[in-house]
Tab-separated table of C-alpha atoms and ligand atoms in Angstrom:
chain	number	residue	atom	x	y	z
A	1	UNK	CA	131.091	153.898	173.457
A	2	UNK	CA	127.551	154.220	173.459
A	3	UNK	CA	127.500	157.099	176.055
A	4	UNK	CA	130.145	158.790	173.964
A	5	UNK	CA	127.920	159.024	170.941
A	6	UNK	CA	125.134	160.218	173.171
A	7	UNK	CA	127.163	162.925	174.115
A	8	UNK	CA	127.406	164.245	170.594
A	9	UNK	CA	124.073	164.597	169.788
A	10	UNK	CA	123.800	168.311	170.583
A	11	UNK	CA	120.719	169.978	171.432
A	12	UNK	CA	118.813	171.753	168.769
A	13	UNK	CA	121.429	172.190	166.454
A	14	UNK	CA	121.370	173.596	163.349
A	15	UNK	CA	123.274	173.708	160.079
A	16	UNK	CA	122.889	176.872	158.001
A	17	UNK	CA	123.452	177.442	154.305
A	18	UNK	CA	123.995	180.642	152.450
A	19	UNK	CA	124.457	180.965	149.108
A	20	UNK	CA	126.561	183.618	146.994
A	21	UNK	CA	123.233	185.204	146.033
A	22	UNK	CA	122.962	186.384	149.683
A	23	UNK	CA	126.114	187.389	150.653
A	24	UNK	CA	126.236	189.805	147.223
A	25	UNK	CA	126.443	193.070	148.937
A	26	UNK	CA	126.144	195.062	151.999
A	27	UNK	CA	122.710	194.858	152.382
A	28	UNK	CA	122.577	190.910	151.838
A	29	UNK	CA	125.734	190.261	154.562
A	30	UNK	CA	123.636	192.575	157.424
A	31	UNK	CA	120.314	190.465	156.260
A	32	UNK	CA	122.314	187.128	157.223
A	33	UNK	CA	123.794	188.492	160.563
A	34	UNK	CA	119.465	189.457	161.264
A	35	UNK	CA	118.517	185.762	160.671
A	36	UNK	CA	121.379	184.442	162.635
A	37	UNK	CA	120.853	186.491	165.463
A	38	UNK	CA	117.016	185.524	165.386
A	39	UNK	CA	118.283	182.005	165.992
A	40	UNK	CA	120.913	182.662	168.516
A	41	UNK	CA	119.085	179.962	171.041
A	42	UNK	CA	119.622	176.995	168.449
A	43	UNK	CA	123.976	175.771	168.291
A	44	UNK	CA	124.561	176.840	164.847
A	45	UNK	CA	127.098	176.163	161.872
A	46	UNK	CA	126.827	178.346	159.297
A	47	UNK	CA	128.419	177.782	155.905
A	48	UNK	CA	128.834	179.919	153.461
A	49	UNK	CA	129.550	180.132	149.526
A	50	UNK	CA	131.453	182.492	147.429
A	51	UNK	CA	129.950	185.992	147.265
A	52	UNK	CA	127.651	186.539	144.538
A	53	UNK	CA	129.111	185.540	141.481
A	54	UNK	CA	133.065	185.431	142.499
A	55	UNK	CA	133.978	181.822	141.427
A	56	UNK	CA	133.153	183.077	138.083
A	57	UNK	CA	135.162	185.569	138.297
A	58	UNK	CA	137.982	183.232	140.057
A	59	UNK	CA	137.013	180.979	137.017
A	60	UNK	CA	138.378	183.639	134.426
A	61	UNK	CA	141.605	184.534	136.870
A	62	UNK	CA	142.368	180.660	136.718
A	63	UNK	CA	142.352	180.991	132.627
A	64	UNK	CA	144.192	183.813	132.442
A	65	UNK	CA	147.032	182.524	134.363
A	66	UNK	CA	146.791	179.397	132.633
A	67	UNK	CA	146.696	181.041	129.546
A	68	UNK	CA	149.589	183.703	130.115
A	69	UNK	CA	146.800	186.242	129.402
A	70	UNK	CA	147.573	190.141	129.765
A	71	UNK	CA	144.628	190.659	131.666
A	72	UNK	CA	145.500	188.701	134.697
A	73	UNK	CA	146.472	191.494	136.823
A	74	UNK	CA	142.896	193.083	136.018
A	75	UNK	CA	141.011	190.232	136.797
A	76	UNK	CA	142.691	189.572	139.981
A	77	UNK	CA	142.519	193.071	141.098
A	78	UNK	CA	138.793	192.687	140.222
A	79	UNK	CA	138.974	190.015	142.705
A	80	UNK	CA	140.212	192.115	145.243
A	81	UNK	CA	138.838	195.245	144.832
A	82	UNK	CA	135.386	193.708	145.283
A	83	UNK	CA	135.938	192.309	148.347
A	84	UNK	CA	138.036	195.590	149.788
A	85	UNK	CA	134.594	197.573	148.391
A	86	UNK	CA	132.515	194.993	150.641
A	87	UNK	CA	134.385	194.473	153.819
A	88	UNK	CA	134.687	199.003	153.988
A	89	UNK	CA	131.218	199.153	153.238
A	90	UNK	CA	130.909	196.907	156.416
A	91	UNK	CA	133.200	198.230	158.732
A	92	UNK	CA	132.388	200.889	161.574
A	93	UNK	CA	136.015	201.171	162.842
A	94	UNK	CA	137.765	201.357	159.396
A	95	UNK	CA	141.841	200.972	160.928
A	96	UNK	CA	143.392	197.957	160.780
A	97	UNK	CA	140.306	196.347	158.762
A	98	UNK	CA	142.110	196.172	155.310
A	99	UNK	CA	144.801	193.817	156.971
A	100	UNK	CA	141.685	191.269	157.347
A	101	UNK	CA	142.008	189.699	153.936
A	102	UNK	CA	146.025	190.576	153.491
A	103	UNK	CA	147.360	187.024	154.236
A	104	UNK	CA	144.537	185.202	152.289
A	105	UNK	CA	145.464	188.058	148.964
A	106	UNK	CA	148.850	186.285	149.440
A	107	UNK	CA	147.799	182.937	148.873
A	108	UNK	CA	146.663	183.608	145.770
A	109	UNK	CA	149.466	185.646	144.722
A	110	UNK	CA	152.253	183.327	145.585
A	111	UNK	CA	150.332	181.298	143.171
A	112	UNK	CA	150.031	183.648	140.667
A	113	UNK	CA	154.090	184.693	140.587
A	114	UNK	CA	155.547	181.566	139.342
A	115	UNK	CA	154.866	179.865	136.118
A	116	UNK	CA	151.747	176.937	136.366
A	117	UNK	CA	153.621	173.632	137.250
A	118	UNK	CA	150.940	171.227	138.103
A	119	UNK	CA	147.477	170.207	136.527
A	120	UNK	CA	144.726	172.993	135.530
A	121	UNK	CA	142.233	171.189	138.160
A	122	UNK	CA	144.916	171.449	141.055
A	123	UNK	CA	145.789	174.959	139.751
A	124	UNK	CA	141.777	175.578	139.465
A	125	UNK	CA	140.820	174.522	143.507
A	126	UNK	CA	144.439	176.294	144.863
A	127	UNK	CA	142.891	179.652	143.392
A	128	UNK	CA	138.809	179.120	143.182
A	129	UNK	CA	138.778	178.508	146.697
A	130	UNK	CA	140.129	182.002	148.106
A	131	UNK	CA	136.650	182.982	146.982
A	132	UNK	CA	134.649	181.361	150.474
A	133	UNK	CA	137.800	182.234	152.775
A	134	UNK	CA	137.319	185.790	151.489
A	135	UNK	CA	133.396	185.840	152.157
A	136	UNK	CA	133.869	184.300	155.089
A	137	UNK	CA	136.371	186.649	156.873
A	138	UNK	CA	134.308	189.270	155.708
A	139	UNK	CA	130.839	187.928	157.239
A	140	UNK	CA	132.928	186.466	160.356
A	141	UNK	CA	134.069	190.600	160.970
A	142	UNK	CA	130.563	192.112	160.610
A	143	UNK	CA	128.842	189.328	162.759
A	144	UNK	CA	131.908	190.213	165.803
A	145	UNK	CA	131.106	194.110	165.216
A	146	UNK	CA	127.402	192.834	165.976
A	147	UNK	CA	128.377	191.229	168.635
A	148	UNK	CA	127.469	187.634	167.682
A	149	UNK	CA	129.987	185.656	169.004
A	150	UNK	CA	131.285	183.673	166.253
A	151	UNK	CA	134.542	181.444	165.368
A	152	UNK	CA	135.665	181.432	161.625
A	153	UNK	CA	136.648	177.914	161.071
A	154	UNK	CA	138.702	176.992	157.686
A	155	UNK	CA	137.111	173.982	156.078
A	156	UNK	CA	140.193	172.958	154.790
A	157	UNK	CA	140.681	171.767	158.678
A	158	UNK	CA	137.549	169.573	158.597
A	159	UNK	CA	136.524	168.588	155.217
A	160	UNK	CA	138.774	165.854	154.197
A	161	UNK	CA	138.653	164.283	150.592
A	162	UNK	CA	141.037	162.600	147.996
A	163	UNK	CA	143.316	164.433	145.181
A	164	UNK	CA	140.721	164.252	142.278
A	165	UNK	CA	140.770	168.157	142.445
A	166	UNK	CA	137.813	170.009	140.870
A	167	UNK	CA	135.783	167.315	142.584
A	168	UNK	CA	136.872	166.048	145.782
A	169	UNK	CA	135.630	162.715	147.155
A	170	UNK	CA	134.975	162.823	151.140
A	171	UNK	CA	136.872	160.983	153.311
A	172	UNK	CA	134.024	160.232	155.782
A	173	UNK	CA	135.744	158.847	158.704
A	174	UNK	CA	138.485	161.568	158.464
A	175	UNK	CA	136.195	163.807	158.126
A	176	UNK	CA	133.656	162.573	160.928
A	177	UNK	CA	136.556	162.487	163.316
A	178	UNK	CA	137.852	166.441	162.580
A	179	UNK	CA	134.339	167.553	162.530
A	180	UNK	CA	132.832	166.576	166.140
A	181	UNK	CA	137.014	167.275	167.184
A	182	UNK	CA	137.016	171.358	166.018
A	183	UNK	CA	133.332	172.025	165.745
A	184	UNK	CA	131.497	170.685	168.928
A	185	UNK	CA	133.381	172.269	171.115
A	186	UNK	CA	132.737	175.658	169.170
A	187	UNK	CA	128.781	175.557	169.232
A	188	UNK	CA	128.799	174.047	172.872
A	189	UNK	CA	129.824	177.220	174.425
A	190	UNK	CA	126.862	179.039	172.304
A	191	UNK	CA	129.343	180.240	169.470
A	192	UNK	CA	128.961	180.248	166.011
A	193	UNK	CA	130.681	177.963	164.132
A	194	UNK	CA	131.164	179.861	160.780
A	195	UNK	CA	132.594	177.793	157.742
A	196	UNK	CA	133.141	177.676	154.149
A	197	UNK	CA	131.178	175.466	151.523
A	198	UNK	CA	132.879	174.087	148.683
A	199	UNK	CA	136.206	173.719	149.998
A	200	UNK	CA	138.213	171.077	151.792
A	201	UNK	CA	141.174	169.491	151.539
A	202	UNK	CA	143.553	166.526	150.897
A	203	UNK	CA	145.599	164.585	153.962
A	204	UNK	CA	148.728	166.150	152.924
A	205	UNK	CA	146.812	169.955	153.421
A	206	UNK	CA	146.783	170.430	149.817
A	207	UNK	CA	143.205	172.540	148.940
A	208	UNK	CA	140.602	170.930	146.878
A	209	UNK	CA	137.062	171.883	145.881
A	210	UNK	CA	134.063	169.706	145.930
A	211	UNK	CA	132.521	170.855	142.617
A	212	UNK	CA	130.442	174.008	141.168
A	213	UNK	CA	127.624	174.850	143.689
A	214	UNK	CA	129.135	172.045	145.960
A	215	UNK	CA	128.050	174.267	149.132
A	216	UNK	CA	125.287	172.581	149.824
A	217	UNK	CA	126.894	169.398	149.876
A	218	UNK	CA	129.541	170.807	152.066
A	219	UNK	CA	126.644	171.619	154.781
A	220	UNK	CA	124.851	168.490	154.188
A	221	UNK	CA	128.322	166.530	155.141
A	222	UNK	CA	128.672	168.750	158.427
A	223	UNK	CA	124.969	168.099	159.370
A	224	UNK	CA	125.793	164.279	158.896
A	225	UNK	CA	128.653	164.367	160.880
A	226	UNK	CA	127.046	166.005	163.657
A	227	UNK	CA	124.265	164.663	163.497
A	228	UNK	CA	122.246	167.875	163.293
A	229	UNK	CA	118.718	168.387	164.303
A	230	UNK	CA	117.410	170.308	161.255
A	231	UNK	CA	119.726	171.522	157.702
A	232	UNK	CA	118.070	174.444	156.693
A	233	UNK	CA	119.493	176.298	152.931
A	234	UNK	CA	118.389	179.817	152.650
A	235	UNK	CA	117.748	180.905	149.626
A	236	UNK	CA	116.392	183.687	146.910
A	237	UNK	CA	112.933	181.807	146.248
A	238	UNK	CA	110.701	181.213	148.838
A	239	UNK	CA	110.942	177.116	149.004
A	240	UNK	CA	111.225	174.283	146.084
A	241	UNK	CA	109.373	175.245	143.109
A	242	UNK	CA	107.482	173.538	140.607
A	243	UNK	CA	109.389	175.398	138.173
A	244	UNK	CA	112.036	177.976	137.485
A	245	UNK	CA	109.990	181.351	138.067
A	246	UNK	CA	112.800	182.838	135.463
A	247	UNK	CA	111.617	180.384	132.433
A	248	UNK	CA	108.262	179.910	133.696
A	249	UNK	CA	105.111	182.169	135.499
A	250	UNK	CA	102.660	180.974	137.303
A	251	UNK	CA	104.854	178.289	139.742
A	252	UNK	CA	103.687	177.058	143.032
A	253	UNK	CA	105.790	176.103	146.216
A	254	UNK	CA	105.904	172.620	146.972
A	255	UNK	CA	105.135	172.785	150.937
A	256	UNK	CA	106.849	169.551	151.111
A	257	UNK	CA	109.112	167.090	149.601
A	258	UNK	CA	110.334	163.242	150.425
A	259	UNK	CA	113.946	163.055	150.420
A	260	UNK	CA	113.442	160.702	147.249
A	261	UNK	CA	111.354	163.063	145.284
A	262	UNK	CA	114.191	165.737	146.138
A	263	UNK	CA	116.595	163.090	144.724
A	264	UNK	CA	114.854	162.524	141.294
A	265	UNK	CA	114.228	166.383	140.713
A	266	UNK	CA	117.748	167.216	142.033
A	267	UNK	CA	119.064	164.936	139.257
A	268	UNK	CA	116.897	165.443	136.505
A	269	UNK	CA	118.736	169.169	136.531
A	270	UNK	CA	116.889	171.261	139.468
A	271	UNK	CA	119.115	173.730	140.362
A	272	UNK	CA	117.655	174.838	143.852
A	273	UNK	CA	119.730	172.196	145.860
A	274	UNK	CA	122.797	170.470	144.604
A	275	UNK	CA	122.168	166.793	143.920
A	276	UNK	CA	124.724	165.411	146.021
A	277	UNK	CA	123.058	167.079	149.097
A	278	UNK	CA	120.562	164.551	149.900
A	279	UNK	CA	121.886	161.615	150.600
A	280	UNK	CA	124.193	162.340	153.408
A	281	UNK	CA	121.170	163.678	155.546
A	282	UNK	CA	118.883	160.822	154.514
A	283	UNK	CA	120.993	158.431	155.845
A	284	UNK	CA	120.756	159.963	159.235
A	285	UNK	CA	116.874	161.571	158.560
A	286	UNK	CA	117.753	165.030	158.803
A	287	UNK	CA	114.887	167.133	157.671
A	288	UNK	CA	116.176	170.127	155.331
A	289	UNK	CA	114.431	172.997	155.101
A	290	UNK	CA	114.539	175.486	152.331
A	291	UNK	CA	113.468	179.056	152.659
A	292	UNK	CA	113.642	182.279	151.402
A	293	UNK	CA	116.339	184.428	153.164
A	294	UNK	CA	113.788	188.136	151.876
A	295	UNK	CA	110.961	186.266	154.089
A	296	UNK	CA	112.904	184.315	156.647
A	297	UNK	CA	109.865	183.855	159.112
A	298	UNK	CA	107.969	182.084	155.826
A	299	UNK	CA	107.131	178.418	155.991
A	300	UNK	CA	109.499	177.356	152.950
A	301	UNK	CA	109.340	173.456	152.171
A	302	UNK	CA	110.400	170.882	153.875
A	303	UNK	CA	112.318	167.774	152.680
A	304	UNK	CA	112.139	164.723	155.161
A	305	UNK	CA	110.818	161.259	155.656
A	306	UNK	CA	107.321	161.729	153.974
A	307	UNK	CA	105.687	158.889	152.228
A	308	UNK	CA	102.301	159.146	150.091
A	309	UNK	CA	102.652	162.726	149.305
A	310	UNK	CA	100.605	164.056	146.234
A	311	UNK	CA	102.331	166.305	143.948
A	312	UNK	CA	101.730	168.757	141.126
A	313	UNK	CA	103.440	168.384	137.925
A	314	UNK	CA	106.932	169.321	138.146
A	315	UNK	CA	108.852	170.666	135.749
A	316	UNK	CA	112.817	170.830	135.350
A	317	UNK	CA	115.278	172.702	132.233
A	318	UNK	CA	118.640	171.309	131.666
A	319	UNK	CA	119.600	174.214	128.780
A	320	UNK	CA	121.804	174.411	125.680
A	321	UNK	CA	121.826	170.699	124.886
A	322	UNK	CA	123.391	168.695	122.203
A	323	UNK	CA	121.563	165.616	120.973
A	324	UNK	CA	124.122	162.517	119.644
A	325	UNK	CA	122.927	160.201	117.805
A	326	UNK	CA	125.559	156.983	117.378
A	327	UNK	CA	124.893	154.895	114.865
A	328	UNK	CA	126.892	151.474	113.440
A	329	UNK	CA	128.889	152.099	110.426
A	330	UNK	CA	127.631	149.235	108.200
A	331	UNK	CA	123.615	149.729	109.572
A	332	UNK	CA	124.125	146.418	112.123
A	333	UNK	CA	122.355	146.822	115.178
A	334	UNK	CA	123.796	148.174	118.392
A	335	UNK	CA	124.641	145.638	120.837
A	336	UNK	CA	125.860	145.517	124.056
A	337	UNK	CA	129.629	145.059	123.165
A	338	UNK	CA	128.899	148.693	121.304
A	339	UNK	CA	126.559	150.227	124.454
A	340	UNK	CA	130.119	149.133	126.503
A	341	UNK	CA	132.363	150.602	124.642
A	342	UNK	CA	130.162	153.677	124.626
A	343	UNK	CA	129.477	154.188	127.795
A	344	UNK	CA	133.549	153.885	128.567
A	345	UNK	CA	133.749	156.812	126.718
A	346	UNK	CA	131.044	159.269	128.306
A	347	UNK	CA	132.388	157.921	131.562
A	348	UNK	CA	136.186	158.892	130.461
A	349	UNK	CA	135.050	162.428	129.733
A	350	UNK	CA	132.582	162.604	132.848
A	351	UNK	CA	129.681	163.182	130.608
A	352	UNK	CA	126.589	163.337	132.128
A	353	UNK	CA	123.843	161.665	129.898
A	354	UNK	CA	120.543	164.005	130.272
A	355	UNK	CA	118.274	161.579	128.269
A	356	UNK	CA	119.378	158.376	126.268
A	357	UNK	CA	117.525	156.256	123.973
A	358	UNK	CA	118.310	153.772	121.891
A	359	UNK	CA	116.829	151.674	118.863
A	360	UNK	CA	117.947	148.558	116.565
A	361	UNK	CA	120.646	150.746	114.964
A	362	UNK	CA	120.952	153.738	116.509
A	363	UNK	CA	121.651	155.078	119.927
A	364	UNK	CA	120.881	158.423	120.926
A	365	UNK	CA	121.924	160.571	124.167
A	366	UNK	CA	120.863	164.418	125.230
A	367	UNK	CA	124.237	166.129	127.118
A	368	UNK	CA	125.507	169.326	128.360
A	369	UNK	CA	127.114	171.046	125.378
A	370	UNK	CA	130.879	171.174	127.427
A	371	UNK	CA	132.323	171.406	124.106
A	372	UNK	CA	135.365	170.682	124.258
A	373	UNK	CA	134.891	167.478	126.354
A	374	UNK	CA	132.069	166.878	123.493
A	375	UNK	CA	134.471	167.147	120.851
A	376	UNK	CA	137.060	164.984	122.261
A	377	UNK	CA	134.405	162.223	122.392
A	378	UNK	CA	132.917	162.484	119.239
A	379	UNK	CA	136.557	161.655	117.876
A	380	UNK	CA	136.973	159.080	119.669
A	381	UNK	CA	133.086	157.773	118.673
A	382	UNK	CA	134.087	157.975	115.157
A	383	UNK	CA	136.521	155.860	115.170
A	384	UNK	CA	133.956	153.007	115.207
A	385	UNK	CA	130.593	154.894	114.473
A	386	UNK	CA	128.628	157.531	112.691
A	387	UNK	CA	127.906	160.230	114.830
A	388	UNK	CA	125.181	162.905	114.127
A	389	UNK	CA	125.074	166.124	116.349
A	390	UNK	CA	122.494	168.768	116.840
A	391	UNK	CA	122.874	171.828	119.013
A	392	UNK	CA	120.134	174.121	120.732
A	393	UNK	CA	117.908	171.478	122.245
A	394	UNK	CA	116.769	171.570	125.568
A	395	UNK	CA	115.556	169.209	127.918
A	396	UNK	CA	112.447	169.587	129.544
A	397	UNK	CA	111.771	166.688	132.625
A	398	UNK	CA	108.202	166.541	133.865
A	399	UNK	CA	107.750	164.453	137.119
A	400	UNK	CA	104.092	163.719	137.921
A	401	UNK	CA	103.361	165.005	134.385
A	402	UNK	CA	99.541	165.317	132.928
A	403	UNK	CA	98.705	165.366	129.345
A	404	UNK	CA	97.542	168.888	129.931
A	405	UNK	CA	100.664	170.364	131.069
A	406	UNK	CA	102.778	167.847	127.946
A	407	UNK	CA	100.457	168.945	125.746
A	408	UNK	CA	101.200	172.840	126.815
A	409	UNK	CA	104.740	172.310	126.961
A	410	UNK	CA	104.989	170.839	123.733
A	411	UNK	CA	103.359	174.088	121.728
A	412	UNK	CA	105.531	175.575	119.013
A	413	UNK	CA	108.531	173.311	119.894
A	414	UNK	CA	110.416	170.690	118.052
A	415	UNK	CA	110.544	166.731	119.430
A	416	UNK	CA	114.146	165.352	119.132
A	417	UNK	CA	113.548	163.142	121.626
A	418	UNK	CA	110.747	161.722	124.363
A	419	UNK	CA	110.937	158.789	126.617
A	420	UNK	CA	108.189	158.301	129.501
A	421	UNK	CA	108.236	156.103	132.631
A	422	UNK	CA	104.964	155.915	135.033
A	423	UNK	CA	106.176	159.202	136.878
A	424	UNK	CA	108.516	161.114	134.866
A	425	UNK	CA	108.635	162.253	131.234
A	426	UNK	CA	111.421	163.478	129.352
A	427	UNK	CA	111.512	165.354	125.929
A	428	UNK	CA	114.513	167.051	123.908
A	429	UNK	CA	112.934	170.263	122.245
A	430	UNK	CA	113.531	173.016	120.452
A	431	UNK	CA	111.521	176.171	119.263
A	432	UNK	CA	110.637	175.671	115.966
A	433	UNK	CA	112.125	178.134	114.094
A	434	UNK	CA	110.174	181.068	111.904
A	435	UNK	CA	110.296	180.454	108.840
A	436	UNK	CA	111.567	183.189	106.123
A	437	UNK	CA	108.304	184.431	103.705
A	438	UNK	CA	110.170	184.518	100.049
A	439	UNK	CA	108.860	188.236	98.424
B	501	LIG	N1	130.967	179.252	145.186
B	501	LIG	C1	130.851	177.965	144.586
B	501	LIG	C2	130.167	178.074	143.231
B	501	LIG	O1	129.676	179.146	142.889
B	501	LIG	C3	130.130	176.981	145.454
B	501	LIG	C4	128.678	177.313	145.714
B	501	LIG	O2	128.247	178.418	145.476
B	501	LIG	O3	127.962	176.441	146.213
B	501	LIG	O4	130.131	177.119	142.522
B	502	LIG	MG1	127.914	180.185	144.218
């Protein structure tokens, strides 16, 4: 057994992750193939997202069907059209090429003929996930025309998870089993084991998606499984930030990270690595690097096993924001029986609570403004409470905050909201609007 396992652990192997952002055109596919090639000594597994901003776009073909819209034909053929534009724009040898995406086309479209007959979520993951089978194919051609010998591998073969569609919970052993079974083999013979992120699928073949940006995830679960040597996410930013250079100027890269300080920023709304990435490669100490895929021989940061690392104040934006505040109908104080029956109900939605605070009569709560999730649970609130709501907030997080940088953050804004711990403050703000001179 133990000898078995030993002869797993591949040498120098490496999990890849590219993003939509990277994969958006011509010019971003041939940039990949360059930093795969530079790495052609390392066993590799490369998985890749959606181009550019195509689950949106899948999004909107999923409504319209749904929906009986008109414009379902358009949307689709926007689909396709895109893709068709990309994968000529590639191609040297042009016959033959357009049959490349045919039979994936038809998967969608068998869906799209007959009426909707099961859930929007199953309906949702059946369609969504054409987008990283397309992108895919299409990176899978250019890199053979290269010559870099690659194998296109469907995740749907090696990602197993359950039926709750729209998020799919792994089945690790499953999973474990399929993975070393159809991708060892692959990168042992010094191909390239190309994959999709997002995507997997249920023991009865049936497609599911692991949830928006879930790509990362997907790679994190491969470099588990395989016990990779390094996970490395390639991005449009040159590492982990202390802020989002589009709200904020003057950021710094953080050189590097402990898994646990990823952790807290991941979930306190930083959107450079999806927060369920972690985890999976912390369990088996897998550093993950994250670099910029414009300056791929750049340093980037780097995420491992670090203890007694000092860090700058960093700041995170969860936007558009609505504050609740729950209070008792006859003024008694909240209890626990009332903080239960709460809590039931943001859990029945899947309502993620941003910031929460509560007082003798009165609990509060920043979240997401989903509204129609929102709405449904502010009926069912009212039953029993008063509910106040107020849109346009935002949440601003500050780990390793200094009065300085509050202070700053605070000008010309609005408090609906502060709570701070020893590392981390929170605040629920809003710019204070101009007010109207009466002539
Ligand atoms: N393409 C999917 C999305 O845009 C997954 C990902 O990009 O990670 O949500
Ligand atoms: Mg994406």
């Amino acid at each position: 057994m133990r000898q078995n396992k030993k002869k797993y652990k591949a040498i120098n192997m490496k999990v890849f992750k590219f993003g939509g952002a990277s994969i958006k055109d011509v010019e971003g596919i041939k940039n990949v193939a360059n930093i795969i090639k530079k790495y052609r000594s390392s066993q590799l597994i490369v998985v890749i997202s959606a181009s550019g901003k195509i689950t949106n776009a899948l999004e909107e073909v999923v409504n319209a069907y749904i929906k009986g819209q008109d414009d379902l034909n358009t949307k689709w053929q926007f689909v396709k059209d895109y893709h068709l534009t990309l994968l000529n724009g590639l191609t040297e040898d042009r016959e033959g090429s357009g049959e490349l995406l045919n039979d994936l086309f038809a998967e969608v479209e068998w869906v799209l003929e007959e009426p909707p007959a099961r859930t929007y979520d199953y309906v949702y993951d059946q369609i969504v996930s054409i987008g990283e089978l397309l992108s895919t194919r299409i990176v899978s051609h250019y890199l053979n025309q290269e010559k870099i010998a690659n194998k296109w591998v469907d995740a749907r073969d090696i990602i197993i998870t359950d039926d709750t569609y729209r998020e799919g919970k792994i089945q690790w052993s499953e999973t474990q089993k399929k993975t070393k079974e159809i991708i060892l083999p692959i990168i042992q013979e010094g191909t390239v084991c190309l994959t999709q992120g997002f995507i997997g699928a249920t023991k009865d073949n049936e497609t599911t998606t692991l949830g928006r940006e879930g790509s990362d995830y997907s790679a994190a679960i491969l470099s588990h499984c395989l016990d990779a040597e390094a996970m490395v996410i390639w991005k449009d930013v040159s590492g982990v930030l202390t802020a989002d250079p589009r709200l904020f100027e003057n950021v710094q890269k953080l050189d590097k990270l402990s898994y646990q300080e990823a952790i807290e920023m991941t979930y306190f709304g930083a959107t450079v690595i999806h927060p369920k990435t972690i985890k999976p490669i912390q369990n088996k100490s897998i550093p993950l690097y994250v670099k910029s895929f414009l300056e791929p021989d750049a340093e980037g940061t780097i995420i491992s096993q670090f203890s007694d690392l000092n860090y700058p104040p960093v700041v995170m934006v969860e936007k558009n924001q609505i504050l609740l505040k729950i209070t008792t109908r006859d003024f008694s104080f909240v209890v626990e029986s009332h903080l239960a029956m709460i809590f039931d109900l943001f859990a029945k939605y899947r309502i993620k609570i941003n910031m929460m605070r509560n007082s003798a009569i009165s609990f509060s709560v920043s979240v997401n403004n989903d509204s129609g999730k929102i709405d449904s649970l502010c009926s069912e609130l009212e039953a029993n409470f008063n509910i106040s709501r107020q849109d346009g907030f935002q949440v601003y997080t500050v780990r390793h905050f200094t009065d300085q940088m509050i202070e700053h953050l605070k000008e010309n804004k609005l408090i609906g909201m502060e709570d701070r711990t020893d590392k981390t403050l929170q605040m629920a703000v809003k710019d204070i609007p101009l007010m109207t001179l009466k002539h």
